[in-house]
Rosetta silent file (secondary structure, phi, psi, omega in degrees, C-alpha in Angstrom):
SEQUENCE: MKLPRRKFLHLAAGAAALPAMSRIAWAQAYPARPVRVIVPFAPAGSTDILARLIGQWLSERLGQSFIIENRPGASTMIGTEAVVHSPADGYTLIVFGTASAINATLYENKIRYDFLRDIAPVAGILRVPNVVAVHPSLPVRTIPELIAYAKANPGRINVESPGAGTSSHLAGELFKVMTGVNMVHVQYRGNAPALTDLLAGQVQLGFDTMPSSIEYIRAGKLRALAVSTLARSQALPDLPSVSEFVPGYESSGFFRSRRFRENVE
SCORE:     score description
SCORE:     0.000 S_00000001
   1 L     0.000  121.988  172.039   31.090    5.900    2.244 S_00000001
   2 L   -36.122  152.163 -169.713   34.284    4.051    1.222 S_00000001
   3 H   -77.836  -49.375  175.928   35.421    4.011   -2.247 S_00000001
   4 H   -47.751  -48.169 -176.702   35.004    0.145   -2.884 S_00000001
   5 H   -61.653  -42.850  175.123   31.433    0.122   -1.516 S_00000001
   6 H   -48.631  -59.138  175.020   30.712    3.259   -3.842 S_00000001
   7 H   -40.655  -54.427  166.446   32.084    1.169   -6.918 S_00000001
   8 H   -53.735  -29.496  163.945   30.158   -1.747   -5.890 S_00000001
   9 H   -85.824  -35.564  175.975   26.849    0.284   -6.023 S_00000001
  10 H   -59.122  -38.221  177.010   27.804    1.932   -8.951 S_00000001
  11 H   -80.835  -30.351 -170.745   28.373   -1.141  -11.102 S_00000001
  12 H   -84.351  -43.462  165.720   25.289   -2.956   -9.477 S_00000001
  13 H   -51.316  -53.849 -167.901   22.894   -0.002  -10.408 S_00000001
  14 H   -62.071  -34.729 -177.708   24.500    0.464  -13.891 S_00000001
  15 H   -85.330   -6.885 -176.401   23.910   -3.256  -14.620 S_00000001
  16 H   -90.398  -44.302 -172.741   20.314   -3.324  -13.195 S_00000001
  17 H   -56.346  -51.309 -165.266   19.572   -0.138  -15.409 S_00000001
  18 H   -50.058  -59.702 -159.471   21.050   -1.342  -18.670 S_00000001
  19 H   -71.015  -31.496 -175.541   18.682   -4.079  -20.062 S_00000001
  20 H   -80.318  -40.216 -177.150   15.385   -1.893  -19.498 S_00000001
  21 H   -54.764  -40.201 -163.983   17.199    1.413  -20.854 S_00000001
  22 H   -79.746  -28.567  176.348   18.503   -0.391  -23.858 S_00000001
  23 H   -59.339  -56.547 -151.865   14.782   -1.809  -24.475 S_00000001
  24 H  -113.015  -23.552 -175.360   12.824    1.285  -24.103 S_00000001
  25 L  -122.460  -28.928 -174.333   14.954    4.439  -24.677 S_00000001
  26 H   -71.118  -15.300  173.776   18.041    3.778  -26.540 S_00000001
  27 H   -63.849  -15.773 -165.672   15.980    2.634  -29.699 S_00000001
  28 H  -112.215   15.337  167.318   14.774    6.249  -29.628 S_00000001
  29 L    63.915   46.325  173.305   18.392    7.925  -29.503 S_00000001
  30 L   -96.844  140.543    7.448   17.490    8.644  -25.559 S_00000001
  31 L  -116.763  130.192 -170.181   18.441   10.859  -23.998 S_00000001
  32 L   -86.043   -8.891 -175.552   18.789   13.980  -26.425 S_00000001
  33 L  -158.865  156.121  174.097   18.650   16.423  -23.655 S_00000001
  34 L   -34.420  142.055 -178.317   19.224   16.512  -19.838 S_00000001
  35 E  -120.946  144.107 -169.867   16.836   13.998  -17.535 S_00000001
  36 E   -96.435  106.661  171.817   15.331   15.073  -14.390 S_00000001
  37 E  -102.869  121.704 -164.518   15.622   12.366  -11.791 S_00000001
  38 E   -92.230  125.065 -178.502   12.993   12.764   -8.775 S_00000001
  39 E  -120.206  109.620  171.168   14.332   11.550   -5.222 S_00000001
  40 L   -87.750   36.604  169.292   11.304   11.783   -3.000 S_00000001
  41 L  -124.277  171.130  175.612   13.425   12.073    0.089 S_00000001
  42 L   -75.091  165.734  174.071   15.727   14.644    1.582 S_00000001
  43 L   -65.337  147.285 -175.703   19.248   14.587    0.459 S_00000001
  44 L    78.818    3.434 -178.372   21.906   12.221    1.945 S_00000001
  45 L  -105.783  175.661 -151.779   19.555    9.348    2.785 S_00000001
  46 H   -57.840  -60.551 -171.216   19.960    5.728    1.130 S_00000001
  47 H   -56.929  -25.234  178.151   17.746    6.692   -1.777 S_00000001
  48 H   -83.699  -30.316 -178.645   19.376    9.927   -2.720 S_00000001
  49 H   -80.888  -35.491  173.312   22.911    8.273   -2.592 S_00000001
  50 H   -55.166  -53.351 -178.756   21.740    5.401   -4.841 S_00000001
  51 H   -52.546  -30.692 -167.337   19.848    8.028   -7.289 S_00000001
  52 H   -87.539  -45.932  172.793   23.186   10.006   -7.421 S_00000001
  53 H   -55.701  -36.788 -179.470   25.366    6.949   -8.197 S_00000001
  54 H   -83.539  -45.880  170.422   22.926    5.849  -10.932 S_00000001
  55 H   -66.981  -26.508  179.150   22.790    9.415  -12.548 S_00000001
  56 H   -76.236  -43.336 -176.928   26.593    9.775  -12.549 S_00000001
  57 H   -61.796  -40.354 -179.891   26.787    6.125  -14.166 S_00000001
  58 H   -76.497  -37.085  171.056   24.186    7.059  -16.699 S_00000001
  59 H   -62.126  -46.421 -176.465   25.727   10.563  -17.362 S_00000001
  60 H   -82.228  -12.192 -175.930   28.963    9.031  -18.334 S_00000001
  61 H   -93.630  -27.986  175.974   27.540    6.098  -20.301 S_00000001
  62 H  -100.039    2.876  179.359   24.907    8.238  -22.295 S_00000001
  63 L    68.902   18.221  179.024   26.615   11.533  -22.543 S_00000001
  64 L  -120.666  156.804  172.125   23.874   13.409  -20.921 S_00000001
  65 L   -88.643  132.454  178.284   23.250   15.049  -17.542 S_00000001
  66 E   -96.968   76.844 -160.656   20.995   13.165  -15.018 S_00000001
  67 E   -87.662  130.563 -163.520   20.072   15.925  -12.678 S_00000001
  68 E   -97.164  132.716  176.964   19.032   14.716   -9.289 S_00000001
  69 E  -122.543  114.965  172.461   16.028   16.677   -7.800 S_00000001
  70 E   -95.236  141.248  158.628   14.842   15.879   -3.967 S_00000001
  71 L  -126.135   73.857 -179.857   11.161   16.317   -3.289 S_00000001
  72 L   -83.636  161.986 -175.807   10.683   15.056   -0.015 S_00000001
  73 L   129.002  167.740  178.185    7.375   15.039    1.862 S_00000001
  74 H    34.243   46.086  176.126    4.118   13.458    2.493 S_00000001
  75 H    59.147   47.735 -175.879    5.730    9.833    2.560 S_00000001
  76 H    73.625   -4.283 -174.601    6.932   10.277   -0.871 S_00000001
  77 H   -74.879  -39.268 -179.797    3.829   11.337   -2.456 S_00000001
  78 H   -59.116  -32.055 -177.347    4.914   14.976   -3.240 S_00000001
  79 H   -88.179  -33.410 -174.373    7.986   13.703   -5.459 S_00000001
  80 H   -84.594   -3.456 -173.877    5.768   11.056   -6.942 S_00000001
  81 H   -86.261  -39.206  179.362    3.019   13.623   -7.838 S_00000001
  82 H   -66.532  -35.835  177.787    5.581   15.714   -9.686 S_00000001
  83 H   -76.561  -16.830  176.923    6.581   12.994  -11.949 S_00000001
  84 H   -81.180  -21.659  177.757    2.952   12.084  -12.611 S_00000001
  85 H   -88.740   -6.532 -169.897    2.303   15.723  -13.647 S_00000001
  86 L   -79.768  167.553  178.149    5.332   15.935  -15.673 S_00000001
  87 L   -65.117  136.958  176.874    5.413   15.695  -19.588 S_00000001
  88 L   -74.395   55.485 -167.906    5.215   12.078  -20.681 S_00000001
  89 L  -124.429   29.340  179.579    8.242   12.108  -22.724 S_00000001
  90 L    68.131    4.960 -179.971   10.691   10.066  -20.614 S_00000001
  91 L  -107.291    9.470  163.680   12.882   12.897  -19.303 S_00000001
  92 E  -125.719  117.797 -165.751   11.500   12.839  -15.819 S_00000001
  93 E  -128.542  152.805  178.389   12.186    9.596  -13.821 S_00000001
  94 E  -119.783  132.147  161.602   11.716    8.657  -10.204 S_00000001
  95 E   -90.816  128.533 -174.078   13.756    6.569   -7.705 S_00000001
  96 E  -128.488  170.421  176.925   11.410    5.039   -5.368 S_00000001
  97 L  -128.496 -157.587 -171.134   11.439    2.532   -2.459 S_00000001
  98 L   -63.383  -41.705 -168.472    9.064    0.498   -0.452 S_00000001
  99 H   -50.513  -38.209 -177.785    7.073    3.510    0.794 S_00000001
 100 H   -61.634  -25.436  179.408    5.682    4.026   -2.743 S_00000001
 101 H   -88.456  -37.363  173.985    4.175    0.604   -2.613 S_00000001
 102 H   -52.739  -54.047 -175.705    3.131    0.776    1.213 S_00000001
 103 H   -41.250  -49.994  173.930    1.186    3.935    0.250 S_00000001
 104 H   -38.410  -33.291 -177.800   -1.358    2.359   -1.962 S_00000001
 105 H  -108.751  -33.013  176.819   -2.755    0.778    1.049 S_00000001
 106 H   -69.677  -36.693  174.344   -1.930    3.267    3.865 S_00000001
 107 L  -122.486   39.212  177.829   -3.207    6.197    2.329 S_00000001
 108 L   -46.365  -23.178  178.861   -5.581    4.808   -0.242 S_00000001
 109 L  -115.178   25.503  168.389   -8.130    7.668   -0.027 S_00000001
 110 L  -122.226  -21.687 -169.796   -5.527   10.556    0.042 S_00000001
 111 L   -82.126  137.939 -174.030   -3.253    9.762   -2.904 S_00000001
 112 L  -101.027   43.079  162.483   -4.237   11.726   -6.119 S_00000001
 113 L  -166.694  159.267  177.326   -2.789    9.279   -8.524 S_00000001
 114 L   -99.606  114.905 -174.215   -2.611    5.428   -9.312 S_00000001
 115 H   -62.643  -42.053 -170.527    0.701    4.183   -8.997 S_00000001
 116 H   -95.138   -2.676  166.580    0.614    1.171  -11.095 S_00000001
 117 H   -92.568  -38.287 -166.201   -1.587    3.110  -13.876 S_00000001
 118 H   -94.118  -22.259 -176.239    0.427    6.394  -13.892 S_00000001
 119 E  -121.919  122.315 -177.569    3.919    5.151  -13.448 S_00000001
 120 E   -87.119  130.432  174.818    5.933    2.682  -15.569 S_00000001
 121 E   -77.736  161.050  174.938    9.097    0.676  -14.277 S_00000001
 122 E  -115.984  -57.357 -175.331   12.369    1.228  -15.866 S_00000001
 123 E  -148.866  146.747  174.004   14.822   -1.045  -13.815 S_00000001
 124 E   -94.007  144.379 -164.285   14.930   -2.838  -10.410 S_00000001
 125 E  -110.568  -60.106  173.647   17.879   -1.569   -8.610 S_00000001
 126 E  -161.653  154.135  165.987   18.589   -3.296   -5.056 S_00000001
 127 E  -116.103  142.155 -175.112   16.995   -4.973   -2.101 S_00000001
 128 E  -145.489  143.278  169.864   18.378   -4.106    1.082 S_00000001
 129 E   -79.769  171.011  169.024   17.832   -5.115    4.721 S_00000001
 130 E   -96.521  154.917 -171.689   16.988   -2.634    7.634 S_00000001
 131 E  -127.560  133.529  164.062   19.429   -2.637   10.574 S_00000001
 132 E   -78.931  117.529  176.564   18.103   -2.339   14.162 S_00000001
 133 E  -139.602  147.079 -163.757   20.596    0.338   15.694 S_00000001
 134 E  -116.627  163.606  148.001   20.516    1.925   18.883 S_00000001
 135 L   -70.566  129.206 -160.405   22.410    5.086   20.117 S_00000001
 136 L   -50.353  -31.500  176.470   25.504    3.970   22.340 S_00000001
 137 L   -61.586  -24.063 -175.280   23.800    5.631   25.340 S_00000001
 138 L   -83.977  145.165 -165.777   20.955    3.145   25.463 S_00000001
 139 L   -91.677   57.166  170.923   22.118    0.203   27.706 S_00000001
 140 L  -136.826  153.408  177.258   21.180   -2.595   25.259 S_00000001
 141 L  -135.750    9.835 -163.842   23.260   -4.679   23.007 S_00000001
 142 L  -155.352  149.165  174.989   21.110   -7.589   21.901 S_00000001
 143 H   -60.391  -48.138 -167.828   17.514   -7.878   20.728 S_00000001
 144 H   -69.408  -23.059  174.867   16.239   -9.802   23.959 S_00000001
 145 H   -78.602  -32.795  151.669   17.961   -6.751   25.776 S_00000001
 146 H   -41.118  -51.370 -176.193   15.966   -4.247   23.769 S_00000001
 147 H   -55.048  -53.323 -155.245   12.814   -6.128   24.283 S_00000001
 148 H   -71.833  -45.879  176.336   13.249   -6.558   28.146 S_00000001
 149 H   -44.069  -46.355  167.841   14.460   -2.575   28.296 S_00000001
 150 H   -47.649  -54.234  163.276   11.594   -1.604   26.224 S_00000001
 151 H   -50.313  -48.146 -176.503    9.118   -3.541   28.596 S_00000001
 152 H   -82.481  -13.843 -174.055   10.613   -2.133   31.730 S_00000001
 153 L  -127.096   55.443 -179.183   10.548    1.330   30.229 S_00000001
 154 L   -63.162  128.710  176.003    7.188    1.745   28.159 S_00000001
 155 L    95.342  -19.261 -170.854    6.972    4.710   26.186 S_00000001
 156 L   -86.530   -6.176 -168.712   10.602    5.940   26.996 S_00000001
 157 L  -117.273  117.497  170.502   12.413    4.717   23.679 S_00000001
 158 E   -96.321  138.648 -177.740   11.716    6.991   20.740 S_00000001
 159 E  -108.857  113.820 -171.160   12.047    5.507   17.374 S_00000001
 160 E   -80.969  146.428  155.021   13.185    7.500   14.240 S_00000001
 161 E  -146.749  165.142 -177.838   12.080    6.993   10.687 S_00000001
 162 L   -89.103   16.779  176.625   12.319    8.830    7.516 S_00000001
 163 L   147.661  130.731  172.317    8.616    9.018    6.969 S_00000001
 164 L   -54.259  145.977  173.113    5.273    7.164    7.814 S_00000001
 165 L    79.040    7.144  169.725    4.704    4.317    5.826 S_00000001
 166 L   -67.975  177.874  165.673    8.547    3.675    4.924 S_00000001
 167 H   -63.211  -51.248 -178.379   10.219    0.332    5.281 S_00000001
 168 H   -55.372  -48.822  171.862   11.763    1.727    8.484 S_00000001
 169 H   -51.349  -60.958 -177.937    8.645    2.999   10.063 S_00000001
 170 H   -69.000  -24.089  176.884    6.678   -0.547    9.288 S_00000001
 171 H   -62.770  -49.098 -176.179    9.812   -2.389   10.375 S_00000001
 172 H   -65.273  -44.235 -151.630    9.633   -0.590   13.718 S_00000001
 173 H   -86.700  -34.983  178.226    5.852   -0.895   14.042 S_00000001
 174 H   -70.073  -24.109  176.200    6.162   -4.893   13.222 S_00000001
 175 H   -83.360  -42.790  170.212    8.613   -5.213   15.813 S_00000001
 176 H   -55.090  -46.036 -177.666    6.395   -3.761   18.329 S_00000001
 177 H   -55.774  -53.304 -167.148    3.303   -5.659   17.353 S_00000001
 178 H   -67.918  -25.863  172.114    5.355   -9.025   17.288 S_00000001
 179 H   -95.604  -15.105  174.925    7.039   -8.210   20.648 S_00000001
 180 L    64.890   30.558  173.339    4.376   -6.341   22.358 S_00000001
 181 L   -85.984  168.900 -171.804    6.723   -3.389   23.319 S_00000001
 182 L  -131.029   95.441  175.861    5.748    0.331   23.606 S_00000001
 183 L  -123.709  154.925 -179.788    8.080    2.736   21.793 S_00000001
 184 E  -104.297  113.958  178.174    7.025    6.180   20.278 S_00000001
 185 E   -72.000  139.130 -164.223    7.588    6.570   16.604 S_00000001
 186 E  -129.789  111.168  174.657    9.303   10.094   15.782 S_00000001
 187 E  -100.931  146.196  167.751    8.758   10.819   11.805 S_00000001
 188 L  -122.305 -177.564 -166.365   11.141   12.915    9.645 S_00000001
 189 L   -93.790   13.567 -164.008   11.347   14.024    6.326 S_00000001
 190 L   160.361  155.385  177.035   14.289   11.692    5.273 S_00000001
 191 H   -61.308  -47.126 -159.468   17.018    9.214    6.390 S_00000001
 192 H   -66.449  -45.441  178.699   19.461   12.098    6.752 S_00000001
 193 H   -81.498  -14.368  165.915   17.706   14.380    9.446 S_00000001
 194 H   -59.887  -61.005 -176.087   16.582   11.043   10.949 S_00000001
 195 H   -75.007  -32.147  169.536   19.855    9.652   11.415 S_00000001
 196 H   -63.242  -37.354 -174.622   21.432   13.237   12.633 S_00000001
 197 H   -71.964  -54.900 -167.497   18.878   13.002   15.765 S_00000001
 198 H   -65.551  -41.969  172.733   19.837    9.360   16.364 S_00000001
 199 H   -71.400  -24.856  179.662   23.672   10.018   16.172 S_00000001
 200 H   -76.850  -17.377 -173.630   22.961   13.008   18.607 S_00000001
 201 L    80.003   18.235  159.004   20.935   10.904   20.980 S_00000001
 202 L   -56.513  -53.336  166.484   17.708   12.726   20.302 S_00000001
 203 L  -109.320  158.280 -169.892   16.091    9.498   19.651 S_00000001
 204 L   -98.177  -32.808 -176.170   17.204    6.206   20.726 S_00000001
 205 E  -146.561  140.861  170.733   16.440    3.839   18.013 S_00000001
 206 E  -133.778  145.375  170.839   16.119    3.079   14.168 S_00000001
 207 E   -96.017   71.737 -170.223   15.134    0.507   11.605 S_00000001
 208 E  -110.710  139.439  171.821   17.161    2.263    8.932 S_00000001
 209 E   -45.456  153.382  166.622   18.296    0.852    5.702 S_00000001
 210 L   -53.692  -51.299  172.095   21.423   -0.421    5.641 S_00000001
 211 L   -53.672  -34.655  176.438   23.172    1.895    3.097 S_00000001
 212 L   -80.473    6.474 -170.278   22.317    4.853    5.118 S_00000001
 213 L  -130.400   -9.811 -162.376   23.294    3.443    8.538 S_00000001
 214 H   -68.436  -46.831 -176.331   26.320    1.047    7.754 S_00000001
 215 H   -74.701  -16.564  170.074   29.268    3.585    8.035 S_00000001
 216 H   -78.104  -26.159  173.357   28.098    4.822   11.407 S_00000001
 217 H   -60.566  -56.796 -162.486   27.815    1.312   12.720 S_00000001
 218 H   -59.465  -29.434  171.704   31.291    0.516   11.388 S_00000001
 219 L   -77.466   -5.612 -178.048   32.631    3.768   13.008 S_00000001
 220 L    87.146    0.978 -174.748   30.959    2.966   16.296 S_00000001
 221 L   -69.504  -38.082  167.933   28.609    6.139   16.077 S_00000001
 222 L  -103.399  154.351 -175.994   25.825    3.503   16.159 S_00000001
 223 E  -115.592  101.332 -174.278   25.284    0.286   18.001 S_00000001
 224 E   -83.850  159.039 -166.682   23.633   -2.265   15.576 S_00000001
 225 E  -120.321  -39.284  177.318   21.723   -4.928   17.236 S_00000001
 226 E  -166.193  170.165  167.767   20.358   -7.088   13.933 S_00000001
 227 E   -97.858  168.405 -170.720   19.286   -7.004   10.551 S_00000001
 228 L  -110.091    0.629 -178.862   15.560   -7.417    9.739 S_00000001
 229 L   -93.420  152.449  172.393   15.849   -9.994    6.639 S_00000001
 230 L   -41.077  -49.266  172.600   15.593  -13.573    7.550 S_00000001
 231 L   -91.146  160.129  171.275   19.192  -14.325    6.714 S_00000001
 232 L   -76.532  152.395 -176.600   22.187  -12.475    7.967 S_00000001
 233 L   -91.579  140.397 -171.941   23.764   -9.937    5.790 S_00000001
 234 L   -68.630  -32.002 -178.262   27.303  -10.627    4.123 S_00000001
 235 L   -59.995  -39.401  173.413   27.773   -6.946    4.683 S_00000001
 236 L  -130.973   74.553  175.703   27.703   -7.254    8.696 S_00000001
 237 L   -61.822  -20.741  175.270   28.051  -11.236    9.002 S_00000001
 238 L   -78.015  -13.885 -172.388   28.462  -11.146   12.570 S_00000001
 239 L   -90.311  128.629 -178.914   25.171   -9.464   13.209 S_00000001
 240 L   -77.520 -179.747  174.840   22.159  -11.707   13.696 S_00000001
 241 E   -89.180  144.372 -179.281   18.595  -11.517   12.254 S_00000001
 242 H   -65.045  -13.725 -178.072   15.931  -10.405   14.283 S_00000001
 243 H   -73.894  -22.027  171.396   14.101  -13.580   13.401 S_00000001
 244 H   -72.327    4.672 -178.549   16.615  -15.451   15.332 S_00000001
 245 L  -134.062  -33.032 -177.163   15.135  -13.979   18.609 S_00000001
 246 L  -118.338   89.346 -172.130   11.698  -13.059   17.213 S_00000001
 247 L   -61.705  130.936  165.134   10.387  -16.120   14.902 S_00000001
 248 L    92.325   -4.459  167.444    8.915  -15.270   11.785 S_00000001
 249 L   -69.078  145.513 -176.240    9.864  -11.438   11.665 S_00000001
 250 L  -166.277  141.308 -176.114   11.318  -10.302    8.338 S_00000001
 251 L  -157.581  130.372  152.507   11.419   -6.668    6.970 S_00000001
 252 E  -139.822  174.789 -176.370   13.386   -5.115    3.867 S_00000001
 253 E  -129.661  150.367 -175.327   13.491   -2.248    1.527 S_00000001
 254 E  -128.326  153.479  173.542   13.842   -1.995   -2.400 S_00000001
 255 E  -130.630  132.264  175.198   14.698    0.765   -4.607 S_00000001
 256 E  -135.964  170.150  168.806   13.480    0.661   -8.240 S_00000001
 257 E  -115.631  143.945 -175.780   13.222    3.222  -11.134 S_00000001
 258 E  -156.506  169.978 -175.342   10.385    4.478  -12.999 S_00000001
 259 E  -153.494  168.231 -166.859    8.817    7.034  -15.227 S_00000001
 260 E   -72.937  138.315 -172.313    5.557    8.239  -16.320 S_00000001
 261 L   -48.276  -35.470 -172.294    3.511    5.679  -18.159 S_00000001
 262 L   -64.614  135.940  175.685    2.538    7.295  -21.347 S_00000001
 263 L    51.333   41.477  164.129    4.680    6.360  -24.537 S_00000001
 264 L  -111.102    4.044  172.615    6.866    3.984  -22.940 S_00000001
 265 L   -69.753    0.000    0.000    6.253    0.884  -24.801 S_00000001
């Protein structure tokens, strides 16, 4: 990741976290010891990168270590359970994304916690588009070409995602429903392993979040077709939106920080 972009995310994350931390924690001389930050995905994905930037900024600002701990699996539920079952003292945080909100509906009878009841918000961090990107070996360069190729080759395009119920997974499922194409979902345990197989051509397509895929796109290792938000992204201004070809299509991911609810007021 290039330094100017790291600095931008660094400052954006810090600015987002500062107001909530000052209201809730700094009045209690927080933190008096190292803080554990749970990332419910594998290392090197977009959530992990953002968490490490935030942890670095907070460590420098507050003079205590913010230790990143990856707890991937079960579409973020393993990591979330670790936070819910930790002491309610504010020293275990979680950086979560869209999947944690989706899980409440997708896995309603399997979740062993109530996200709204058991986890309290600290700060909003970032909202990002998903990017429709393909391995260069796939002979498509636009969304209409992708739709036509998928319809001519049903079940032959494998679509990676960092886990069931993530924004990448559901962005792909929404695309399939709205275009009537038949593509095969391949689930991984995070952005990094999913992108590794996409870069190697083991799978052909992904709807990954922009922070995890943009450098591969700029380097020409992946071919971007469109962004998933209604408007184009300033980061890739020449890239169209899926909605320009599939009216009404929209999907995006978000990242926020939360901690165990007790004693946070």
